[in-house]
Short mmCIF file of C-alpha atoms in Angstrom, two decimals:
data_model
loop_
_atom_site.label_atom_id
_atom_site.label_comp_id
_atom_site.label_asym_id
_atom_site.label_seq_id
_atom_site.Cartn_x
_atom_site.Cartn_y
_atom_site.Cartn_z
CA MET A 77 197.40 38.86 149.54
CA ARG A 78 198.12 41.03 146.52
CA LEU A 79 201.63 41.71 147.77
CA PHE A 80 202.28 37.97 148.19
CA VAL A 81 201.03 37.21 144.68
CA LEU A 82 203.23 39.90 143.16
CA PHE A 83 206.24 38.61 145.12
CA THR A 84 205.58 35.04 143.89
CA LEU A 85 205.24 36.18 140.29
CA ASN A 86 208.52 38.09 140.55
CA LEU A 87 210.25 34.93 141.81
CA LEU A 88 208.83 32.85 138.97
CA PHE A 89 209.84 35.50 136.44
CA SER A 90 213.38 35.65 137.83
CA PHE A 91 213.65 31.85 137.78
CA TYR A 92 212.55 31.80 134.14
CA ILE A 93 215.07 34.47 133.18
CA ILE A 94 217.95 32.56 134.79
CA ASN A 95 217.06 29.34 133.01
CA ALA A 96 216.48 31.15 129.75
CA GLN A 97 220.07 32.33 129.71
CA SER A 98 221.83 30.85 126.71
CA VAL A 99 225.13 30.97 124.91
CA LYS A 100 225.67 30.57 121.20
CA VAL A 101 228.46 28.08 120.50
CA TYR A 102 230.65 28.04 117.40
CA SER A 103 233.73 26.21 116.17
CA ASN A 104 236.57 27.94 114.37
CA THR A 105 236.58 25.02 111.96
CA GLY A 106 234.90 21.63 111.86
CA THR A 107 231.55 20.30 113.05
CA LEU A 108 229.81 20.82 116.37
CA ILE A 109 228.65 17.62 118.11
CA LYS A 110 226.06 17.58 120.92
CA ASP A 111 224.66 14.34 122.33
CA ALA A 112 226.73 12.60 119.64
CA ASN A 113 224.70 14.37 116.93
CA LYS A 114 225.92 17.00 114.50
CA GLU A 115 224.65 20.51 115.17
CA SER A 116 224.74 23.75 113.23
CA GLN A 117 227.07 26.61 114.06
CA GLY A 118 225.68 29.02 116.66
CA ILE A 119 223.70 26.38 118.52
CA LYS A 120 222.12 27.84 121.67
CA LEU A 121 222.95 26.05 124.91
CA LYS A 122 221.03 26.71 128.12
CA LYS A 123 222.35 26.53 131.63
CA ASN A 124 219.84 23.98 132.83
CA ASN A 125 221.75 20.71 132.61
CA PRO A 126 225.26 20.84 134.08
CA SER A 127 226.09 17.38 132.68
CA ASP A 128 225.66 18.61 129.09
CA PHE A 129 228.70 19.16 126.89
CA ILE A 130 229.50 19.96 123.29
CA ILE A 131 232.54 19.16 121.16
CA ALA A 132 233.99 20.19 117.83
CA PHE A 133 235.36 17.60 115.44
CA LYS A 134 237.19 17.59 112.13
CA ASN A 135 239.44 14.98 110.54
CA GLY A 136 243.08 15.96 110.76
CA TYR A 137 242.46 18.20 113.78
CA VAL A 138 242.55 17.62 117.52
CA THR A 139 239.00 17.09 118.74
CA ASN A 140 238.09 19.66 121.40
CA GLY A 141 235.15 20.13 123.73
CA SER A 142 233.73 21.88 126.75
CA SER A 143 231.16 21.20 129.43
CA ILE A 144 228.18 23.49 129.95
CA ASN A 145 229.70 24.73 133.22
CA ASP A 146 232.96 25.70 131.50
CA ILE A 147 231.10 27.50 128.73
CA PHE A 148 229.02 29.58 131.13
CA LYS A 149 232.08 30.43 133.24
CA GLU A 150 233.13 32.69 130.35
CA ASN A 151 230.03 34.82 131.03
CA LYS A 152 229.78 35.78 127.35
CA PRO A 153 226.86 35.45 124.90
CA GLU A 154 229.05 33.57 122.41
CA TYR A 155 231.63 30.82 122.86
CA THR A 156 234.05 29.39 120.29
CA ILE A 157 235.63 25.93 120.45
CA THR A 158 239.01 26.13 118.76
CA LEU A 159 240.51 23.20 116.88
CA THR A 160 244.21 22.86 116.13
CA GLN A 161 245.57 20.93 113.20
CA ILE A 162 247.47 17.77 114.08
CA ALA A 163 251.23 18.13 113.72
CA PRO A 164 253.44 15.02 113.65
CA LEU A 165 256.45 14.65 115.95
CA ASN A 166 259.81 15.77 114.66
CA GLU A 167 261.85 13.00 113.08
CA ASP A 168 264.58 13.41 115.70
CA TYR A 169 262.13 13.31 118.65
CA ASP A 170 263.49 11.04 121.38
CA SER A 171 260.60 9.69 123.43
CA LYS A 172 260.53 8.45 126.98
CA ARG A 173 258.97 5.02 127.53
CA ILE A 174 255.20 5.37 127.91
CA VAL A 175 252.39 3.05 128.95
CA PHE A 176 248.63 3.57 129.15
CA THR A 177 247.14 1.83 132.19
CA LYS A 178 243.36 2.17 132.49
CA PHE A 179 240.14 4.14 132.16
CA ILE A 180 237.68 5.13 134.91
CA ASP A 181 234.08 6.08 134.12
CA VAL A 182 232.51 8.71 136.38
CA THR A 183 229.46 9.29 134.16
CA GLY A 184 227.70 6.03 134.98
CA LYS A 185 226.69 5.77 131.31
CA ILE A 186 228.93 2.82 130.44
CA PRO A 187 227.11 -0.42 131.29
CA THR A 188 229.35 -2.61 133.42
CA GLU A 189 226.70 -5.29 133.98
CA GLY A 190 225.42 -7.56 131.24
CA SER A 191 221.77 -7.44 130.14
CA TYR A 192 219.27 -9.44 128.09
CA GLY A 193 217.59 -7.85 125.11
CA TYR A 194 215.77 -8.66 121.89
CA PHE A 195 218.95 -10.07 120.34
CA GLY A 196 220.01 -12.03 123.42
CA PHE A 197 222.52 -11.33 126.17
CA THR A 198 224.80 -8.30 125.91
CA PRO A 199 227.86 -8.52 128.18
CA GLY A 200 228.92 -5.58 130.33
CA ILE A 201 231.89 -3.41 129.42
CA ASP A 202 235.14 -3.75 131.39
CA LEU A 203 237.22 -0.61 130.86
CA GLU A 204 240.32 -2.53 131.99
CA ASP A 205 239.83 -4.97 129.13
CA ALA A 206 242.87 -5.37 126.88
CA GLN A 207 240.84 -4.03 123.93
CA PHE A 208 240.95 -0.55 125.47
CA THR A 209 244.54 -0.57 126.76
CA ASN A 210 245.95 -2.11 123.58
CA ALA A 211 244.08 0.36 121.37
CA ILE A 212 245.29 3.40 123.31
CA ASN A 213 248.89 2.14 123.47
CA SER A 214 248.71 1.46 119.73
CA THR A 215 247.60 5.03 119.06
CA ILE A 216 250.41 6.43 121.22
CA SER A 217 252.88 4.22 119.38
CA ASP A 218 251.53 5.21 115.96
CA TRP A 219 252.25 8.82 116.85
CA GLY A 220 255.93 7.97 117.25
CA TYR A 221 256.22 7.60 121.02
CA ARG A 222 257.92 4.61 122.64
CA THR A 223 255.38 2.37 124.34
CA VAL A 224 256.10 -0.57 126.62
CA GLY A 225 253.00 -2.75 126.62
CA SER A 226 249.50 -2.64 127.97
CA SER A 227 249.67 -4.02 131.51
CA ASN A 228 249.79 -2.25 134.87
CA ALA A 229 253.28 -3.61 135.54
CA VAL A 230 255.79 -1.04 136.72
CA PHE A 231 258.53 -3.52 135.98
CA LYS A 232 258.15 -6.68 133.93
CA GLU A 233 260.47 -9.36 132.64
CA LYS A 234 261.25 -9.02 128.93
CA GLN A 235 259.57 -5.63 128.93
CA GLU A 236 261.07 -2.16 129.24
CA THR A 237 260.34 -0.11 132.33
CA PRO A 238 257.85 2.70 131.58
CA GLU A 239 258.90 6.22 132.53
CA LEU A 240 255.47 7.81 132.06
CA ALA A 241 252.10 6.15 132.76
CA ILE A 242 248.76 7.52 131.52
CA ALA A 243 245.28 7.01 132.97
CA GLY A 244 241.97 8.41 131.70
CA GLU A 245 238.88 9.52 133.59
CA ILE A 246 235.77 9.64 131.37
CA THR A 247 233.93 12.72 132.70
CA HIS A 248 231.30 13.19 129.97
CA LEU A 249 229.76 10.70 127.56
CA ALA A 250 226.97 10.68 125.00
CA LYS A 251 225.87 7.99 122.56
CA GLU A 252 223.24 7.72 119.84
CA THR A 253 222.16 4.44 118.32
CA LYS A 254 221.90 4.17 114.56
CA GLY A 255 220.16 0.79 114.60
CA THR A 256 221.92 -1.66 112.33
CA SER A 257 224.42 1.06 111.45
CA GLY A 258 225.87 0.99 114.96
CA PHE A 259 226.47 3.96 117.26
CA LYS A 260 227.76 7.52 117.37
CA VAL A 261 229.74 8.31 120.52
CA SER A 262 231.27 11.49 121.95
CA ALA A 263 233.21 11.94 125.19
CA ILE A 264 235.43 14.18 127.27
CA VAL A 265 238.34 12.48 129.08
CA LYS A 266 240.50 13.92 131.85
CA TRP A 267 243.99 12.45 131.43
CA SER A 268 246.53 12.07 134.23
CA VAL A 269 250.22 11.68 133.36
CA TYR A 270 252.23 9.90 136.05
CA ASP A 271 256.03 10.03 136.37
CA VAL A 272 256.99 6.51 137.41
CA LYS A 273 260.36 7.42 138.92
CA LYS A 274 259.13 10.46 140.83
CA GLU A 275 255.98 8.53 141.84
CA LYS A 276 253.71 11.52 141.22
CA VAL A 277 251.21 12.92 138.70
CA ILE A 278 253.08 15.62 136.80
CA PHE A 279 250.15 17.13 134.91
CA LYS A 280 246.51 16.67 133.85
CA LEU A 281 244.69 17.62 130.67
CA SER A 282 241.14 17.16 129.36
CA SER A 283 240.44 16.39 125.72
CA ALA A 284 237.46 15.26 123.67
CA GLY A 285 236.80 12.37 121.33
CA TYR A 286 234.19 11.46 118.74
CA SER A 287 233.46 8.49 116.50
CA ASP A 288 230.85 7.74 113.87
CA SER A 289 232.53 4.95 111.93
CA GLN A 290 229.29 3.92 110.15
CA LYS A 291 230.46 0.32 110.29
CA GLY A 292 227.71 -1.20 112.41
CA HIS A 293 229.97 -1.54 115.43
CA LYS A 294 228.77 -2.50 118.87
CA PHE A 295 228.82 0.33 121.41
CA LYS A 296 232.05 -0.99 122.97
CA ASP A 297 233.86 -0.94 119.62
CA GLU A 298 232.69 2.60 118.83
CA LEU A 299 233.68 3.70 122.34
CA VAL A 300 237.21 2.41 121.75
CA LEU A 301 237.44 4.53 118.58
CA THR A 302 236.15 7.55 120.50
CA LEU A 303 238.78 7.16 123.21
CA GLN A 304 241.52 6.70 120.61
CA ASN A 305 240.40 9.99 119.10
CA ALA A 306 240.46 11.61 122.57
CA ILE A 307 244.01 10.47 123.43
CA THR A 308 245.21 12.43 120.41
CA GLY A 309 244.33 15.63 122.26
CA LEU A 310 246.76 14.66 125.00
CA ILE A 311 249.69 13.29 123.03
CA ALA A 312 249.55 16.14 120.51
CA SER A 313 249.65 18.81 123.23
CA GLU A 314 252.81 20.87 123.66
CA GLU A 315 252.96 20.05 127.38
CA PHE A 316 252.86 16.29 126.83
CA ILE A 317 255.45 16.47 124.06
CA LYS A 318 257.72 18.41 126.42
CA HIS A 319 257.30 15.95 129.31
CA ALA A 320 257.66 12.89 127.07
CA ASN A 321 260.88 14.08 125.48
CA ASN A 322 264.02 12.38 126.78
CA GLN A 323 265.91 15.61 126.21
CA SER A 324 263.60 17.43 128.60
CA ARG A 325 265.54 15.91 131.51
CA SER A 326 267.84 18.29 133.31
CA SER A 327 270.95 18.86 131.26
CA VAL A 328 272.91 19.25 134.49
CA GLU A 329 272.91 15.73 135.89
CA GLU A 330 275.60 14.46 138.13
CA ASP A 331 277.36 11.40 136.80
CA ALA A 332 279.52 8.92 138.65
CA THR A 333 282.74 10.51 139.78
CA THR A 334 285.78 9.81 137.62
CA GLN A 335 287.98 9.59 140.69
CA ALA A 336 287.29 6.59 142.90
CA LEU A 337 285.92 7.14 146.39
CA ILE A 338 287.88 4.98 148.83
CA LEU A 339 285.96 3.84 151.91
CA PRO A 340 286.95 1.48 154.73
CA ILE A 341 285.52 -2.05 154.74
CA ILE A 342 282.77 -2.53 157.31
CA GLN A 343 282.98 -5.83 159.16
CA LYS A 344 279.80 -7.87 159.43
CA HIS A 345 278.14 -8.24 162.80
CA SER A 346 278.50 -11.32 164.96
CA SER A 347 274.73 -11.87 165.33
CA THR A 348 273.43 -15.04 163.73
CA ASP A 349 269.70 -14.72 164.46
CA TYR A 350 267.40 -12.40 162.53
CA ALA A 351 266.37 -10.40 165.60
CA GLY A 352 270.03 -9.54 166.22
CA ILE A 353 270.61 -8.68 162.57
CA VAL A 354 267.63 -6.33 162.55
CA LYS A 355 268.72 -4.69 165.80
CA ASN A 356 272.21 -4.05 164.38
CA SER A 357 270.92 -2.83 161.01
CA ILE A 358 267.82 -0.75 161.62
CA ASN A 359 269.71 2.39 162.67
CA SER A 360 271.74 2.21 159.45
CA VAL A 361 268.65 2.50 157.20
CA VAL A 362 267.11 5.90 156.47
CA THR A 363 264.04 7.37 154.82
CA VAL A 364 265.06 9.61 151.91
CA LYS A 365 262.63 12.52 151.59
CA THR A 366 262.34 15.03 148.72
CA GLU A 367 259.70 17.52 147.56
CA PHE A 368 258.39 14.77 145.25
CA GLY A 369 257.85 12.10 147.89
CA HIS A 370 260.08 9.61 149.67
CA GLY A 371 262.14 6.46 149.25
CA SER A 372 264.68 4.55 151.30
CA GLY A 373 268.46 4.43 151.65
CA PHE A 374 271.22 3.07 153.86
CA LEU A 375 274.60 4.13 155.22
CA ILE A 376 277.82 2.63 153.88
CA SER A 377 280.36 4.65 155.91
CA LYS A 378 280.74 6.21 159.36
CA ASP A 379 281.20 9.68 157.87
CA GLY A 380 277.76 9.76 156.26
CA TYR A 381 277.95 8.27 152.77
CA ALA A 382 274.72 6.51 151.84
CA LEU A 383 273.16 4.75 148.85
CA THR A 384 269.69 5.04 147.33
CA ASN A 385 268.05 4.82 143.88
CA SER A 386 268.56 7.60 141.34
CA HIS A 387 264.84 7.87 140.73
CA VAL A 388 264.20 8.58 144.42
CA VAL A 389 266.13 11.88 144.29
CA GLU A 390 266.02 12.73 140.58
CA GLY A 391 265.27 16.42 140.02
CA ALA A 392 265.04 17.19 143.76
CA ASP A 393 266.17 20.57 145.04
CA LYS A 394 266.07 19.49 148.67
CA ILE A 395 266.98 16.07 150.10
CA GLU A 396 266.57 15.03 153.73
CA VAL A 397 267.19 11.71 155.47
CA ILE A 398 265.18 10.55 158.45
CA PHE A 399 266.71 8.07 160.89
CA ASN A 400 264.91 5.44 162.97
CA ASN A 401 264.96 7.81 165.99
CA LYS A 402 263.25 10.52 163.79
CA LEU A 403 266.45 12.59 163.55
CA THR A 404 266.25 14.48 160.24
CA LEU A 405 269.37 15.73 158.46
CA PRO A 406 270.09 17.28 155.05
CA ALA A 407 271.90 15.31 152.36
CA GLU A 408 273.35 16.04 148.93
CA VAL A 409 274.03 14.01 145.80
CA ILE A 410 277.72 13.19 145.39
CA SER A 411 277.60 10.93 142.34
CA ASN A 412 274.99 9.23 140.24
CA ASP A 413 274.73 6.25 137.88
CA LYS A 414 271.42 6.55 136.06
CA ASN A 415 272.14 3.43 134.01
CA ARG A 416 272.00 1.30 137.16
CA ASP A 417 269.58 3.64 138.98
CA VAL A 418 271.88 4.23 141.98
CA THR A 419 272.99 7.41 143.70
CA LEU A 420 275.60 8.18 146.34
CA LEU A 421 274.46 10.65 149.02
CA LYS A 422 276.48 12.48 151.67
CA ILE A 423 274.73 13.17 154.95
CA VAL A 424 276.08 15.96 157.12
CA GLY A 425 277.93 14.96 160.29
CA GLY A 426 279.65 11.73 161.24
CA GLY A 427 279.81 8.89 163.73
CA TYR A 428 277.14 6.87 161.93
CA GLN A 429 276.63 3.12 161.97
CA PRO A 430 277.04 1.78 158.40
CA LEU A 431 275.95 -1.56 156.98
CA PRO A 432 278.51 -4.17 155.85
CA LEU A 433 278.39 -4.93 152.11
CA ASN A 434 278.76 -8.31 150.44
CA ILE A 435 280.95 -7.31 147.51
CA ASN A 436 282.46 -10.74 146.91
CA ASP A 437 281.58 -13.08 144.11
CA ASP A 438 279.79 -15.55 146.39
CA LEU A 439 276.15 -14.72 145.67
CA ALA A 440 273.38 -15.72 148.02
CA GLU A 441 272.00 -19.04 146.82
CA ILE A 442 268.47 -19.24 145.44
CA GLY A 443 266.15 -20.12 148.30
CA THR A 444 268.26 -18.53 151.05
CA GLU A 445 266.51 -16.11 153.39
CA VAL A 446 266.86 -12.34 153.05
CA ILE A 447 265.56 -9.24 154.83
CA ALA A 448 264.47 -5.90 153.37
CA ILE A 449 264.42 -2.74 155.50
CA GLY A 450 262.82 0.40 154.14
CA THR A 451 259.92 2.86 154.24
CA PRO A 452 256.87 1.49 152.37
CA GLU A 453 254.00 3.80 151.36
CA ASP A 454 254.14 6.29 154.27
CA ILE A 455 256.99 8.04 156.09
CA GLU A 456 255.40 6.99 159.37
CA LEU A 457 256.22 3.39 158.39
CA GLY A 458 259.96 4.09 158.30
CA GLN A 459 262.41 1.24 158.89
CA THR A 460 259.81 -1.48 158.23
CA VAL A 461 261.34 -4.99 158.17
CA THR A 462 260.12 -7.74 155.84
CA LYS A 463 261.52 -11.23 155.30
CA GLY A 464 261.62 -13.56 152.31
CA ILE A 465 263.96 -15.53 150.07
CA VAL A 466 266.12 -15.08 147.00
CA SER A 467 263.79 -16.27 144.23
CA GLY A 468 266.28 -16.10 141.37
CA TYR A 469 268.80 -14.09 139.40
CA ARG A 470 267.49 -12.33 136.28
CA ASN A 471 268.85 -10.39 133.35
CA LEU A 472 266.24 -7.82 132.34
CA GLU A 473 266.88 -5.19 129.69
CA ASP A 474 270.55 -6.30 129.70
CA LYS A 475 270.86 -5.58 133.43
CA ASN A 476 271.28 -8.05 136.29
CA TYR A 477 268.78 -8.22 139.14
CA ILE A 478 268.16 -10.27 142.27
CA GLN A 479 264.57 -11.50 142.30
CA THR A 480 262.94 -11.84 145.72
CA ASP A 481 259.53 -12.46 147.24
CA VAL A 482 260.22 -10.01 150.09
CA SER A 483 257.25 -7.65 150.49
CA ILE A 484 258.03 -4.45 148.54
CA ASN A 485 255.83 -1.37 148.26
CA SER A 486 256.07 2.21 147.02
CA GLY A 487 258.73 3.90 149.15
CA ASN A 488 260.92 0.81 149.52
CA SER A 489 263.00 1.94 146.54
CA GLY A 490 266.62 2.46 147.53
CA GLY A 491 266.39 0.30 150.65
CA SER A 492 268.73 -2.52 151.60
CA LEU A 493 268.34 -6.25 150.91
CA LEU A 494 270.32 -8.17 153.55
CA ASN A 495 271.50 -11.76 153.66
CA ALA A 496 271.52 -14.06 156.69
CA ASP A 497 274.84 -12.53 157.83
CA GLY A 498 273.39 -9.00 157.90
CA GLU A 499 275.33 -7.95 154.78
CA VAL A 500 273.80 -5.88 152.00
CA ILE A 501 273.52 -7.96 148.84
CA GLY A 502 271.30 -5.61 146.85
CA ILE A 503 269.41 -2.31 146.62
CA VAL A 504 265.64 -2.66 146.30
CA VAL A 505 264.53 -1.05 143.04
CA ALA A 506 261.17 -2.32 141.74
CA LYS A 507 258.37 -4.84 141.80
CA ILE A 508 255.87 -6.17 139.33
CA VAL A 509 252.40 -4.87 140.07
CA GLY A 510 249.31 -6.18 138.33
CA LYS A 511 246.20 -8.25 138.71
CA ASN A 512 246.87 -11.54 140.51
CA VAL A 513 250.61 -10.78 140.70
CA GLU A 514 252.38 -10.99 144.06
CA GLY A 515 255.87 -11.57 145.37
CA LEU A 516 257.90 -10.39 142.39
CA GLY A 517 260.42 -7.84 143.64
CA PHE A 518 263.84 -6.91 142.30
CA ALA A 519 267.08 -5.56 143.71
CA ILE A 520 270.27 -4.25 142.09
CA PRO A 521 273.29 -6.40 143.06
CA ILE A 522 275.38 -4.33 145.47
CA ASP A 523 278.66 -4.99 143.65
CA GLU A 524 277.24 -3.54 140.42
CA ALA A 525 275.90 -0.53 142.30
CA ILE A 526 279.21 0.44 143.87
CA ASN A 527 281.13 -0.29 140.67
CA GLY A 528 278.78 2.07 138.77
CA LEU A 529 279.46 4.77 141.37
CA ASN A 530 283.22 4.07 141.33
CA ILE A 531 283.38 3.28 145.06
CA LYS A 532 286.26 1.15 146.37
CA PHE A 533 286.58 -0.53 149.76
CA GLU A 534 289.87 -1.33 151.43
#
């Protein structure tokens, strides 16, 4: 019995020692904030609540913070949170087009459902509300970056196409009520920066935010100020500045060839029904695969020339095309017209079945039926066929587009849009995506694509 008691006491003592472990936290400059309250330098934090966090804040500096887990990973008795002074962008900084899309709360501390209280009904907070997106986009714009609105649209009429999209995941949150004086709020946000053309997240970064406006704001209003403070940590970072700089694009980009490429005219097929058109066309459409993802493309000559979108292959070191029979072959970029987002590829080998192109002035009339063939979402869905109509002809950002209601998804970019004669009339390039928005796809007119690439047919 005595041995058992001693063993139990030793366990309890060890448990106490583990939980008594603490780290003193300092800031190189500024004020420490824990649970949205100001704390003195050298505050002791214990490793008994993994959801705890602490931040450092000072006006004119980037707010910074760390979770308890991150602090104890250092395995040191003291931990310093370093603040860096905010530095404005250079006057000659050339920004890519940027849009903030939405927040996600993983803390469960933001009330999404409304509730009744002493002062009546308090509505829930919708993080996709325009108050949040507009505020963040405004902060990004105030810093000197080019912003393109506050919706989730990848492509929108009378609005520039974003090149970078930002989303925020609220991983830590604390609030303290000040009664009639409002709230104090602190948070840590994990930001994801998405390259729209490459269709991939290019980097992530966590930053902290704090607000104590002392203006009697509702919690939602103070939360907006906190998140605006947090986004500064992202957009002031060297990595974001590098990625958001237009000049960070590869300086060695292939432009359209100065000498015209002469290709033979491909005669349209005799089939008049859609089943026949699809049968004749499906082996001419390929999946274009790179290390970044995939898109679509189609053959325009028997010796392996093919078209796709520039953004499908931009920056790729390795390009492969996958045919309907799963044959996979390497391809290389021959010429490129970034202005019209079209690229000419050359696939090794020959004896291919190209698609006929409608390069005449007789455009498909609005309301006429069209077919799109491409690879939506997943490579396993290669050569998917969808049918719709020509919805209109648009001029967006001083460029002409064919609008269609054909079903378009990620991966369809670079695919063919065919008329009722089986001729290519356009290259699928984008769609509008957003709440309650369907059937708004766009294609580059084929004549403008081949003119931009300096391709002639005879």
